[in-house]
CSV table of C-alpha atoms and ligand atoms in Angstrom, one decimal:
chain,number,residue,atom,x,y,z
A,1,MET,CA,-17.4,-14.6,-4.7
A,2,ALA,CA,-17.5,-11.0,-6.5
A,3,ASN,CA,-14.7,-9.1,-8.3
A,4,ILE,CA,-13.4,-6.3,-5.1
A,5,ILE,CA,-11.5,-3.9,-4.1
A,6,ILE,CA,-9.3,-3.5,-0.8
A,7,VAL,CA,-8.3,-0.9,0.2
A,8,GLY,CA,-6.5,1.0,3.2
A,9,THR,CA,-7.8,4.2,4.3
A,10,GLN,CA,-5.5,5.0,6.3
A,11,TRP,CA,-1.8,6.6,5.6
A,12,GLY,CA,-1.0,2.8,4.8
A,13,ASP,CA,-0.2,-0.4,6.8
A,14,GLU,CA,-3.5,-0.8,7.9
A,15,GLY,CA,-3.7,-5.0,7.5
A,16,LYS,CA,-4.9,-5.4,3.9
A,17,GLY,CA,-2.4,-8.2,3.2
A,18,LYS,CA,-4.1,-10.6,5.7
A,19,ILE,CA,-7.9,-9.3,4.2
A,20,VAL,CA,-6.7,-10.1,0.6
A,21,ASP,CA,-5.1,-13.9,1.6
A,22,CYS,CA,-7.9,-14.3,4.6
A,23,LEU,CA,-10.4,-13.1,1.1
A,24,THR,CA,-8.4,-14.8,-1.6
A,25,GLU,CA,-10.0,-18.4,-0.3
A,26,LYS,CA,-13.2,-17.8,-2.6
A,27,SER,CA,-11.3,-15.3,-4.9
A,28,ASN,CA,-10.2,-16.2,-8.7
A,29,VAL,CA,-7.4,-13.7,-9.2
A,30,VAL,CA,-4.9,-11.5,-7.0
A,31,ALA,CA,-4.3,-8.4,-8.6
A,32,ARG,CA,-1.6,-6.0,-7.7
A,33,PHE,CA,-2.5,-2.4,-9.6
A,34,GLN,CA,-0.4,0.7,-7.8
A,35,GLY,CA,2.8,0.9,-6.2
A,36,GLY,CA,6.3,-0.8,-6.0
A,37,HIS,CA,8.5,-2.9,-3.6
A,38,ASN,CA,7.3,0.2,-0.8
A,39,ALA,CA,4.4,-2.0,0.2
A,40,GLY,CA,4.6,-4.5,2.9
A,41,HIS,CA,1.7,-6.9,3.3
A,42,THR,CA,2.3,-9.1,6.2
A,43,VAL,CA,0.2,-12.5,6.4
A,44,VAL,CA,-0.1,-15.0,9.1
A,45,ILE,CA,-0.7,-17.9,8.8
A,46,GLY,CA,-0.7,-20.5,11.5
A,47,GLY,CA,2.4,-18.1,13.4
A,48,ASP,CA,4.4,-18.5,9.9
A,49,LYS,CA,4.9,-14.5,8.8
A,50,PHE,CA,5.0,-13.7,5.1
A,51,ILE,CA,6.4,-10.5,3.9
A,52,LEU,CA,4.8,-9.3,0.6
A,53,HIS,CA,6.5,-6.5,-1.1
A,54,LEU,CA,5.7,-6.8,-5.0
A,55,ILE,CA,3.5,-9.9,-5.0
A,56,PRO,CA,0.2,-10.2,-4.2
A,57,SER,CA,-0.5,-11.7,-1.0
A,58,GLY,CA,-2.7,-14.8,-2.5
A,59,ILE,CA,0.3,-16.1,-3.2
A,60,LEU,CA,0.4,-18.3,0.0
A,61,HIS,CA,-2.7,-20.4,-1.5
A,62,LYS,CA,-2.3,-22.8,-4.3
A,63,ASP,CA,-3.7,-22.3,-7.5
A,64,LYS,CA,-4.7,-18.8,-7.5
A,65,MET,CA,-3.6,-16.9,-10.4
A,66,CYS,CA,-1.4,-13.5,-8.9
A,67,ILE,CA,-0.6,-10.8,-11.5
A,68,ILE,CA,1.2,-7.5,-10.9
A,69,GLY,CA,-0.6,-5.0,-12.7
A,70,ASN,CA,0.8,-2.6,-15.8
A,71,GLY,CA,0.3,0.5,-12.8
A,72,VAL,CA,2.8,-1.6,-11.0
A,73,VAL,CA,5.8,0.0,-11.0
A,74,VAL,CA,8.5,-3.3,-11.1
A,75,ASN,CA,12.3,-3.0,-9.8
A,76,PRO,CA,13.0,-6.4,-11.5
A,77,GLU,CA,15.9,-6.9,-9.1
A,78,ALA,CA,13.7,-7.1,-6.0
A,79,LEU,CA,10.9,-9.0,-7.6
A,80,MET,CA,13.5,-12.5,-8.3
A,81,SER,CA,14.4,-12.0,-4.4
A,82,GLU,CA,11.1,-11.9,-3.3
A,83,ILE,CA,10.4,-14.7,-5.8
A,84,MET,CA,13.5,-16.5,-4.8
A,85,ALA,CA,12.4,-16.7,-1.3
A,86,LEU,CA,9.3,-17.9,-1.5
A,87,GLU,CA,10.7,-20.7,-3.0
A,88,LEU,CA,13.1,-21.0,-0.7
A,89,ARG,CA,9.5,-21.4,1.8
A,90,GLY,CA,8.0,-24.0,-0.3
A,91,VAL,CA,5.7,-21.5,-2.7
A,92,ARG,CA,5.5,-22.4,-6.0
A,93,VAL,CA,6.3,-19.1,-8.0
A,94,THR,CA,5.7,-20.1,-11.8
A,95,LYS,CA,3.4,-18.5,-14.7
A,96,ASP,CA,1.0,-20.7,-13.0
A,97,ASN,CA,0.5,-18.8,-10.5
A,98,LEU,CA,2.0,-15.3,-10.9
A,99,ARG,CA,1.7,-12.4,-14.6
A,100,VAL,CA,3.6,-9.8,-14.9
A,101,SER,CA,2.5,-6.5,-17.1
A,102,LYS,CA,4.1,-6.2,-20.2
A,103,ASN,CA,3.6,-2.5,-19.4
A,104,ALA,CA,4.8,-1.9,-16.0
A,105,HIS,CA,7.2,0.1,-15.4
A,106,VAL,CA,10.8,-1.1,-14.5
A,107,ILE,CA,13.0,1.0,-11.6
A,108,MET,CA,16.2,1.1,-12.7
A,109,ASP,CA,18.7,1.5,-9.9
A,110,TYR,CA,19.4,5.2,-10.6
A,111,HIS,CA,15.8,5.3,-9.7
A,112,GLU,CA,16.6,4.6,-6.3
A,113,ASP,CA,19.4,6.8,-6.2
A,114,LEU,CA,18.1,9.6,-7.4
A,115,ASP,CA,14.7,8.5,-5.0
A,116,GLY,CA,17.8,9.1,-1.7
A,117,TRP,CA,19.2,12.8,-2.8
A,118,LYS,CA,16.9,14.2,-3.9
A,119,GLU,CA,14.8,13.4,-0.1
A,120,HIS,CA,18.7,14.4,1.1
A,121,GLU,CA,18.1,17.3,-0.8
A,122,MET,CA,15.0,18.4,0.5
A,123,GLY,CA,16.7,18.3,5.0
A,124,SER,CA,13.5,19.5,6.2
A,125,LYS,CA,11.0,19.2,3.8
A,126,LYS,CA,11.7,15.1,2.7
A,127,ILE,CA,9.0,13.4,2.6
A,128,GLY,CA,10.2,10.6,4.3
A,129,THR,CA,9.9,8.2,1.5
A,130,THR,CA,10.5,4.0,1.6
A,131,GLY,CA,13.9,4.6,-0.6
A,132,ARG,CA,12.5,2.2,-2.7
A,133,GLY,CA,12.8,4.6,-6.4
A,134,ILE,CA,9.2,4.5,-6.3
A,135,GLY,CA,8.6,8.2,-7.1
A,136,PRO,CA,11.5,8.6,-9.8
A,137,CYS,CA,10.3,6.0,-11.7
A,138,TYR,CA,6.5,7.1,-12.0
A,139,THR,CA,8.0,10.4,-13.0
A,140,ASP,CA,9.7,8.9,-15.5
A,141,LYS,CA,6.9,7.1,-16.6
A,142,VAL,CA,4.5,10.4,-17.4
A,143,ALA,CA,7.4,12.3,-18.7
A,144,ARG,CA,7.2,9.5,-21.3
A,145,SER,CA,10.8,8.1,-21.0
A,146,GLY,CA,10.3,5.1,-18.6
A,147,ILE,CA,11.3,2.1,-19.6
A,148,ARG,CA,8.3,-1.5,-19.6
A,149,MET,CA,9.1,-4.8,-18.4
A,150,HIS,CA,8.5,-5.7,-22.0
A,151,ASP,CA,11.9,-3.2,-23.4
A,152,LEU,CA,14.4,-5.9,-20.8
A,153,ASP,CA,13.1,-8.2,-23.9
A,154,TRP,CA,14.5,-6.2,-26.9
A,155,PRO,CA,18.4,-5.3,-26.5
A,156,GLU,CA,18.4,-2.9,-28.4
A,157,GLN,CA,15.2,-0.9,-27.5
A,158,PHE,CA,16.1,-1.3,-23.9
A,159,LYS,CA,20.1,0.1,-24.7
A,160,GLU,CA,18.4,3.7,-26.7
A,161,LYS,CA,16.1,4.1,-24.1
A,162,HIS,CA,19.0,3.8,-21.0
A,163,LEU,CA,21.4,5.7,-22.8
A,164,ALA,CA,19.5,8.3,-23.3
A,165,ASN,CA,17.9,7.9,-20.0
A,166,ILE,CA,21.2,8.6,-18.2
A,167,ALA,CA,22.8,11.6,-20.8
A,168,ASP,CA,19.2,13.6,-19.7
A,169,LEU,CA,20.1,12.9,-16.3
A,170,ILE,CA,24.0,13.8,-16.4
A,171,LYS,CA,22.7,17.6,-18.1
A,172,ARG,CA,20.6,18.1,-15.5
A,173,TYR,CA,22.6,16.9,-12.3
A,174,PRO,CA,25.9,18.1,-13.6
A,175,ASN,CA,27.2,19.1,-10.4
A,176,ASN,CA,26.5,15.3,-9.1
A,177,PRO,CA,29.8,13.2,-8.7
A,178,ASP,CA,27.5,10.1,-8.4
A,179,ILE,CA,25.4,11.1,-11.6
A,180,GLN,CA,27.8,11.5,-13.8
A,181,ASN,CA,29.8,8.0,-12.7
A,182,LEU,CA,26.4,7.1,-14.5
A,183,VAL,CA,28.4,6.8,-17.7
A,184,LYS,CA,31.2,4.4,-17.0
A,185,THR,CA,28.3,1.8,-14.8
A,186,ALA,CA,26.0,2.2,-18.4
A,187,GLU,CA,26.7,-0.6,-19.3
A,188,ALA,CA,26.6,-3.1,-16.3
A,189,THR,CA,23.8,-2.0,-15.3
A,190,TYR,CA,22.4,-2.7,-19.1
A,191,VAL,CA,23.5,-6.3,-19.1
A,192,LYS,CA,22.2,-6.6,-15.3
A,193,TYR,CA,18.8,-5.7,-16.4
A,194,ILE,CA,19.0,-8.2,-19.5
A,195,SER,CA,19.5,-10.3,-17.8
A,196,LEU,CA,17.2,-10.1,-15.5
A,197,GLY,CA,14.3,-9.6,-17.9
A,198,LYS,CA,15.0,-13.3,-19.7
A,199,GLN,CA,15.1,-15.2,-15.4
A,200,LEU,CA,11.9,-12.9,-16.0
A,201,LYS,CA,10.5,-13.9,-19.0
A,202,ASP,CA,8.4,-16.1,-18.3
A,203,TYR,CA,5.6,-14.6,-16.2
A,204,ILE,CA,5.5,-11.7,-18.4
A,205,ASP,CA,2.0,-11.5,-20.1
A,206,ASP,CA,-0.4,-9.7,-21.5
A,207,THR,CA,-2.0,-8.7,-18.2
A,208,ASP,CA,-5.3,-6.8,-19.4
A,209,ILE,CA,-6.5,-9.6,-21.6
A,210,THR,CA,-5.4,-12.1,-18.7
A,211,ILE,CA,-7.4,-10.5,-16.4
A,212,ASN,CA,-10.6,-9.0,-19.1
A,213,GLU,CA,-10.6,-13.4,-19.8
A,214,ALA,CA,-10.8,-14.2,-16.5
A,215,ILE,CA,-13.8,-12.2,-15.6
A,216,LYS,CA,-15.2,-12.4,-18.5
A,217,SER,CA,-15.8,-16.2,-18.3
A,218,GLY,CA,-17.1,-15.9,-14.5
A,219,LYS,CA,-13.9,-16.0,-11.9
A,220,SER,CA,-13.9,-13.8,-9.5
A,221,VAL,CA,-11.1,-11.3,-9.0
A,222,LEU,CA,-9.3,-9.1,-6.1
A,223,PHE,CA,-8.3,-6.1,-6.1
A,224,GLU,CA,-5.3,-6.1,-3.7
A,225,GLY,CA,-4.0,-1.6,-3.2
A,226,ALA,CA,-1.0,-1.3,-1.6
A,227,GLN,CA,-0.7,2.1,0.4
A,228,GLY,CA,-3.9,3.8,1.2
A,229,THR,CA,-6.0,6.9,1.0
A,230,LEU,CA,-3.8,9.6,2.0
A,231,LEU,CA,-0.6,8.6,0.8
A,232,ASP,CA,-2.2,8.9,-2.8
A,233,VAL,CA,-1.6,11.5,-5.3
A,234,ASP,CA,-4.9,13.1,-5.4
A,235,HIS,CA,-6.2,12.8,-2.8
A,236,GLY,CA,-3.3,12.3,0.2
A,237,THR,CA,-1.6,14.4,2.1
A,238,TYR,CA,0.1,16.3,-0.8
A,239,PRO,CA,3.3,16.7,-1.0
A,240,TYR,CA,3.7,14.6,1.2
A,241,VAL,CA,1.8,11.2,-0.8
A,242,THR,CA,3.1,7.9,-2.8
A,243,SER,CA,4.0,8.6,-6.2
A,244,SER,CA,0.3,6.9,-7.2
A,245,ASN,CA,-3.7,6.4,-7.2
A,246,ALA,CA,-3.4,3.9,-4.2
A,247,THR,CA,-7.7,5.1,-3.8
A,248,ALA,CA,-10.4,2.7,-6.0
A,249,GLY,CA,-9.9,4.2,-9.3
A,250,GLY,CA,-6.3,3.5,-9.4
A,251,ALA,CA,-7.6,-0.8,-10.4
A,252,MET,CA,-9.0,1.0,-13.3
A,253,THR,CA,-6.1,2.2,-14.8
A,254,GLY,CA,-3.5,-0.1,-13.4
A,255,LEU,CA,-4.7,-3.0,-14.8
A,256,GLY,CA,-6.4,-2.4,-17.4
A,257,ILE,CA,-10.3,-2.7,-16.7
A,258,GLY,CA,-14.2,-1.6,-16.4
A,259,PRO,CA,-15.8,0.0,-13.4
A,260,LYS,CA,-18.1,-2.1,-14.9
A,261,CYS,CA,-17.0,-5.1,-13.3
A,262,ILE,CA,-16.4,-4.7,-9.8
A,263,ASP,CA,-18.9,-5.3,-7.0
A,264,GLU,CA,-18.0,-4.5,-4.2
A,265,VAL,CA,-15.3,-1.6,-2.8
A,266,LEU,CA,-13.9,-3.3,1.0
A,267,GLY,CA,-11.9,-0.2,3.0
A,268,VAL,CA,-9.7,-1.6,5.7
A,269,ALA,CA,-8.8,0.9,8.5
A,270,LYS,CA,-7.6,0.0,11.7
A,271,ALA,CA,-9.6,0.6,14.7
A,272,TYR,CA,-6.7,3.1,15.8
A,273,THR,CA,-4.0,5.0,12.8
A,274,THR,CA,-0.8,5.3,12.1
A,275,ARG,CA,1.6,6.7,10.0
A,276,VAL,CA,5.3,6.3,8.4
A,277,GLY,CA,6.9,9.2,7.1
A,278,GLU,CA,5.9,12.8,7.2
A,279,GLY,CA,3.4,14.7,6.9
A,280,PRO,CA,0.3,16.1,8.5
A,281,PHE,CA,-1.1,13.7,11.4
A,282,PRO,CA,-3.9,15.6,12.6
A,283,SER,CA,-5.1,12.8,15.1
A,284,GLU,CA,-0.6,11.6,16.8
A,285,LEU,CA,-0.7,11.1,19.8
A,286,THR,CA,2.9,12.5,20.0
A,287,GLY,CA,3.8,11.3,24.0
A,288,HIS,CA,3.1,8.4,26.1
A,289,GLU,CA,-0.1,6.8,25.1
A,290,GLY,CA,1.1,6.8,21.2
A,291,GLU,CA,4.1,4.9,22.8
A,292,LEU,CA,2.0,2.3,23.6
A,293,LEU,CA,-0.1,2.8,21.0
A,294,ARG,CA,3.0,1.7,18.8
A,295,GLU,CA,4.7,-0.9,22.0
A,296,LYS,CA,1.3,-3.1,21.7
A,297,GLY,CA,0.0,-2.7,18.4
A,298,ALA,CA,4.0,-3.5,17.2
A,299,GLU,CA,4.0,-0.9,14.6
A,300,TYR,CA,6.9,-0.5,13.3
A,301,GLY,CA,7.8,-1.0,9.0
A,302,ALA,CA,6.9,-4.2,7.2
A,303,THR,CA,9.6,-2.5,4.4
A,304,THR,CA,11.7,-0.3,6.2
A,305,GLY,CA,11.8,-1.2,9.7
A,306,ARG,CA,10.7,2.7,10.4
A,307,PRO,CA,8.5,3.7,14.1
A,308,ARG,CA,5.4,3.8,12.4
A,309,ARG,CA,3.6,7.3,14.0
A,310,CYS,CA,0.5,6.0,16.3
A,311,GLY,CA,-2.6,7.3,16.7
A,312,TRP,CA,-6.7,7.9,17.3
A,313,LEU,CA,-9.5,6.9,15.0
A,314,ASP,CA,-9.7,9.6,12.6
A,315,PHE,CA,-13.8,10.0,11.0
A,316,VAL,CA,-12.1,12.7,8.7
A,317,VAL,CA,-10.0,10.7,7.3
A,318,LEU,CA,-12.4,7.8,7.1
A,319,ARG,CA,-15.5,10.0,5.7
A,320,HIS,CA,-12.8,11.1,2.8
A,321,ALA,CA,-12.0,7.1,2.3
A,322,VAL,CA,-15.4,6.4,2.0
A,323,ARG,CA,-16.0,9.5,-0.9
A,324,VAL,CA,-13.2,8.8,-2.8
A,325,ASN,CA,-13.4,5.1,-2.7
A,326,GLY,CA,-17.3,4.5,-3.5
A,327,LEU,CA,-16.8,2.4,-0.3
A,328,THR,CA,-19.7,-0.1,-0.2
A,329,GLY,CA,-17.4,-1.3,3.2
A,330,LEU,CA,-15.9,-1.7,5.6
A,331,VAL,CA,-12.8,-3.5,7.7
A,332,ILE,CA,-11.8,-3.0,10.8
A,333,THR,CA,-8.4,-4.6,11.9
A,334,LYS,CA,-5.9,-5.0,14.9
A,335,LEU,CA,-9.4,-4.3,17.2
A,336,ASP,CA,-7.3,-6.5,19.9
A,337,ILE,CA,-4.5,-4.1,19.9
A,338,LEU,CA,-7.5,-1.3,21.9
A,339,ASP,CA,-7.6,-4.2,24.4
A,340,GLY,CA,-7.0,-3.2,27.8
A,341,MET,CA,-7.6,0.3,26.9
A,342,ASP,CA,-10.0,2.0,29.6
A,343,LYS,CA,-10.9,5.2,27.4
A,344,ILE,CA,-10.6,5.1,23.7
A,345,LYS,CA,-11.3,8.3,21.9
A,346,VAL,CA,-12.0,8.7,18.4
A,347,CYS,CA,-11.5,12.1,16.1
A,348,VAL,CA,-15.0,13.9,14.9
A,349,GLY,CA,-13.9,16.7,13.3
A,350,TYR,CA,-10.8,19.7,13.1
A,351,LYS,CA,-10.9,22.9,15.1
A,352,TYR,CA,-9.0,25.2,12.6
A,353,ILE,CA,-9.9,28.6,14.0
A,354,ASP,CA,-12.7,29.0,15.0
A,355,GLN,CA,-13.8,27.0,12.6
A,356,PHE,CA,-15.6,23.4,12.6
A,357,LEU,CA,-14.8,21.1,10.1
A,358,LYS,CA,-16.1,17.2,9.7
A,359,ASP,CA,-14.6,17.1,6.2
A,360,PHE,CA,-10.7,16.6,5.6
A,361,PRO,CA,-9.0,19.9,4.5
A,362,LYS,CA,-7.2,19.9,1.0
A,363,GLU,CA,-4.8,22.9,2.1
A,364,LEU,CA,-2.0,21.6,3.5
A,365,PRO,CA,-0.8,25.0,5.5
A,366,ILE,CA,-5.3,24.5,6.8
A,367,LEU,CA,-4.7,21.0,7.6
A,368,GLU,CA,-1.7,21.9,9.6
A,369,GLY,CA,-3.5,24.1,11.6
A,370,CYS,CA,-6.0,21.7,12.5
A,371,THR,CA,-6.8,20.4,16.8
A,372,PRO,CA,-8.2,17.4,16.4
A,373,VAL,CA,-11.1,17.5,18.3
A,374,TYR,CA,-12.4,14.2,20.2
A,375,GLU,CA,-15.4,11.8,21.4
A,376,GLU,CA,-14.7,9.6,24.1
A,377,LEU,CA,-15.8,6.4,24.4
A,378,ASP,CA,-15.7,3.4,27.2
A,379,GLY,CA,-13.0,0.3,26.6
A,380,TRP,CA,-13.5,-2.9,26.9
A,381,THR,CA,-11.3,-3.8,29.9
A,382,GLY,CA,-11.6,-7.0,31.5
A,383,HIS,CA,-12.9,-8.8,28.1
A,384,THR,CA,-10.5,-9.2,25.2
A,385,THR,CA,-11.1,-9.0,21.6
A,386,ALA,CA,-7.7,-11.2,21.2
A,387,GLY,CA,-8.7,-14.3,18.6
A,388,VAL,CA,-12.1,-14.2,19.2
A,389,ARG,CA,-13.9,-15.3,15.8
A,390,SER,CA,-17.6,-14.7,16.7
A,391,TYR,CA,-19.4,-11.4,16.8
A,392,ASP,CA,-21.4,-12.4,19.4
A,393,LYS,CA,-18.4,-12.9,21.6
A,394,LEU,CA,-17.0,-9.8,21.0
A,395,PRO,CA,-17.1,-7.8,24.6
A,396,GLN,CA,-20.1,-5.4,24.3
A,397,LYS,CA,-18.0,-2.5,24.5
A,398,ALA,CA,-16.8,-3.6,21.8
A,399,LYS,CA,-19.6,-3.9,19.9
A,400,ASP,CA,-20.4,-0.6,20.5
A,401,TYR,CA,-17.3,0.6,19.8
A,402,MET,CA,-17.8,-0.7,16.1
A,403,GLN,CA,-21.1,0.5,15.7
A,404,VAL,CA,-20.2,4.2,16.6
A,405,ILE,CA,-17.6,4.1,13.4
A,406,GLY,CA,-20.6,2.3,11.2
A,407,GLU,CA,-22.8,4.6,11.7
A,408,THR,CA,-20.8,7.6,12.2
A,409,LEU,CA,-19.5,6.3,8.6
A,410,GLY,CA,-23.1,5.7,7.3
A,411,ILE,CA,-21.8,2.2,5.8
A,412,PRO,CA,-21.5,-1.5,6.8
A,413,ILE,CA,-18.5,-3.2,8.5
A,414,ALA,CA,-17.7,-5.9,6.4
A,415,ILE,CA,-14.6,-7.9,8.4
A,416,VAL,CA,-13.1,-7.6,12.0
A,417,SER,CA,-10.0,-8.6,12.6
A,418,THR,CA,-8.7,-9.5,16.0
A,419,GLY,CA,-5.2,-11.1,15.4
A,420,GLN,CA,-2.0,-11.2,13.1
A,421,ASP,CA,-3.2,-14.8,12.3
A,422,ARG,CA,-5.5,-16.0,9.0
A,423,ASP,CA,-7.8,-17.3,11.8
A,424,ASP,CA,-8.1,-14.6,13.4
A,425,ILE,CA,-11.1,-12.9,11.8
A,426,ILE,CA,-14.8,-13.2,11.9
A,427,TYR,CA,-17.2,-11.9,9.2
A,428,SER,CA,-20.3,-10.0,9.5
B,501,GDP,P1,-0.7,-3.9,5.3
B,501,GDP,O1,1.1,-3.0,4.6
B,501,GDP,O2,-1.7,-2.9,5.3
B,501,GDP,O3,-0.7,-4.6,4.5
B,501,GDP,O4,0.0,-3.2,6.6
B,501,GDP,P2,1.7,-4.4,7.3
B,501,GDP,O5,1.1,-5.7,6.7
B,501,GDP,O6,2.2,-3.1,6.7
B,501,GDP,O7,0.5,-4.0,9.0
B,501,GDP,C1,-0.1,-4.2,9.9
B,501,GDP,C2,0.2,-4.9,10.8
B,501,GDP,O8,-0.8,-5.2,11.6
B,501,GDP,C3,1.1,-6.1,10.5
B,501,GDP,O9,2.2,-7.3,11.3
B,501,GDP,C4,-0.3,-7.4,10.5
B,501,GDP,O10,0.7,-8.7,10.5
B,501,GDP,C5,-0.4,-7.1,12.1
B,501,GDP,N1,-2.2,-7.1,11.9
B,501,GDP,C6,-2.9,-7.4,10.9
B,501,GDP,N2,-4.6,-7.4,11.0
B,501,GDP,C7,-4.3,-7.6,12.6
B,501,GDP,C8,-4.7,-7.6,13.6
B,501,GDP,O11,-5.9,-7.6,13.4
B,501,GDP,N3,-4.9,-8.2,14.7
B,501,GDP,C9,-2.9,-7.7,15.1
B,501,GDP,N4,-2.7,-7.7,16.5
B,501,GDP,N5,-2.3,-7.4,14.1
B,501,GDP,C10,-2.6,-7.3,13.1
B,502,IMO,P1,1.8,-0.6,2.3
B,502,IMO,O1,1.3,-0.9,0.9
B,502,IMO,C1,3.2,3.1,4.9
B,502,IMO,C2,5.1,5.7,2.4
B,502,IMO,C3,6.6,6.1,3.0
B,502,IMO,C4,6.1,7.9,2.7
B,502,IMO,C5,5.4,7.8,1.5
B,502,IMO,C6,6.6,7.8,0.1
B,502,IMO,O2,2.9,-1.7,3.2
B,502,IMO,O3,0.5,-0.1,3.4
B,502,IMO,P2,7.3,6.5,-1.6
B,502,IMO,O4,8.0,5.6,-1.4
B,502,IMO,O5,6.5,5.2,-1.5
B,502,IMO,O6,7.4,7.3,-2.3
B,502,IMO,O7,7.2,7.2,0.3
B,502,IMO,O8,4.3,7.2,0.6
B,502,IMO,N1,4.5,4.5,2.7
B,502,IMO,C7,4.2,3.8,3.0
B,502,IMO,N2,3.3,3.9,4.1
B,502,IMO,N3,2.1,1.7,3.8
B,502,IMO,C8,2.6,1.5,2.2
B,502,IMO,O9,3.0,0.4,1.8
B,502,IMO,C9,4.2,2.3,1.7
B,502,IMO,N4,4.5,2.9,1.0
B,502,IMO,C10,4.7,4.2,1.1
B,502,IMO,O10,6.7,5.9,4.2
B,502,IMO,O11,5.8,8.7,3.7
B,503,MG,MG1,2.1,-2.2,5.1
């Protein structure tokens, strides 16, 4: 199979994990390129549910190589727990099927603490992060003071960097008693991370070499994006975003590959829209309809359990995603959740004062002043899409919905998902 990038087209949780699991069957390598354990990717196989946070969603297949690239931020404790939880369920995770980049940055305990404190200080302006220390870890990376996975194998070098980082934090937060306390816990933290480094040593690898060799030898790679286009630090609803490039470009820098090896870029979109955390969401439904979507779609975060905000499909968002990712095809998930709805709305543009906007505005004050302009389509009441596994068997009105999406965005719909399970899928 071809080399395919899978990205989220909305605000995350589009069903990327399920799609990556399905496409892994025909791939040799599955690679994560950004984000960390803020991600929660769900895979359901014959009723058994797995939620992957750091480990690529291809891990449930035998004889596939999974890679955690340099662009990912790794909490070694979370990674060890994930490995052990999989092993307990009978999934072998060894250096033969999991490699972690030497250059991936390490999430330290104080990154998680900083994440929480910053959110607290921001009060009503908080981002609503997952609290996993993602932003503070990427901040250290860009500030060139971060700790990388291979540092854990160099105790003296690691200690020096660790102590320098703590000294810096203490200077920056003189009035924060928890930060001041970091001096006392510095040694214990050092020992803990060195021990985690030893436990993970076998997995640590020059993943840029491994992945390029695989590509060169004709193996096919799936690139698994985390989060979504509107959470991308450059192309999302800044500052209400995550701290990495969740769009297709992130796959190059986050793994050390060149653009010419990419054959396809598939964008995953829910048949409606959700968002978890704060920030603008023009097609959000705050009343009964939103609650209905949340309950029908079981829209609660796979990582934090937070209720997801729900709304109609938004073509302004999707047009932006098609453009900034260079999408070659779309994957529509959770079509079954719209079963039984009499009318389905799609947001075709935004009204801003007296203007009609078709393109996603970059300025937060404009975005916050936008109201959605809807077109109403017929639902397929009396028919069901749940568990349908061939396009022909979809109700006509559901096919019409797919056609409207494909024609509006000008790209083909490559895959439709009609249920949680691995087998509830239609390939075009
Ligand atoms: P990800 O972060 O993009 O991998 O998505 P999540 O796993 O966070 O959230 C997607 C949720 O929708 C999970 O509970 C999936 O099991 C579920 N899901 C995925 N595709 C479908 C589908 O077609 N129908 C239904 N009903 N659920 C789906
Ligand atoms: P997957 O890969 C949905 C959101 C958080 C918050 C913002 C910043 O499962 O789709 P962070 O902890 O990254 O600094 O939080 O991004 N967020 C996600 N929302 N799905 C995710 O991942 C997310 N990862 C982060 O809710 O709004
Ligand atoms: Mg998720």
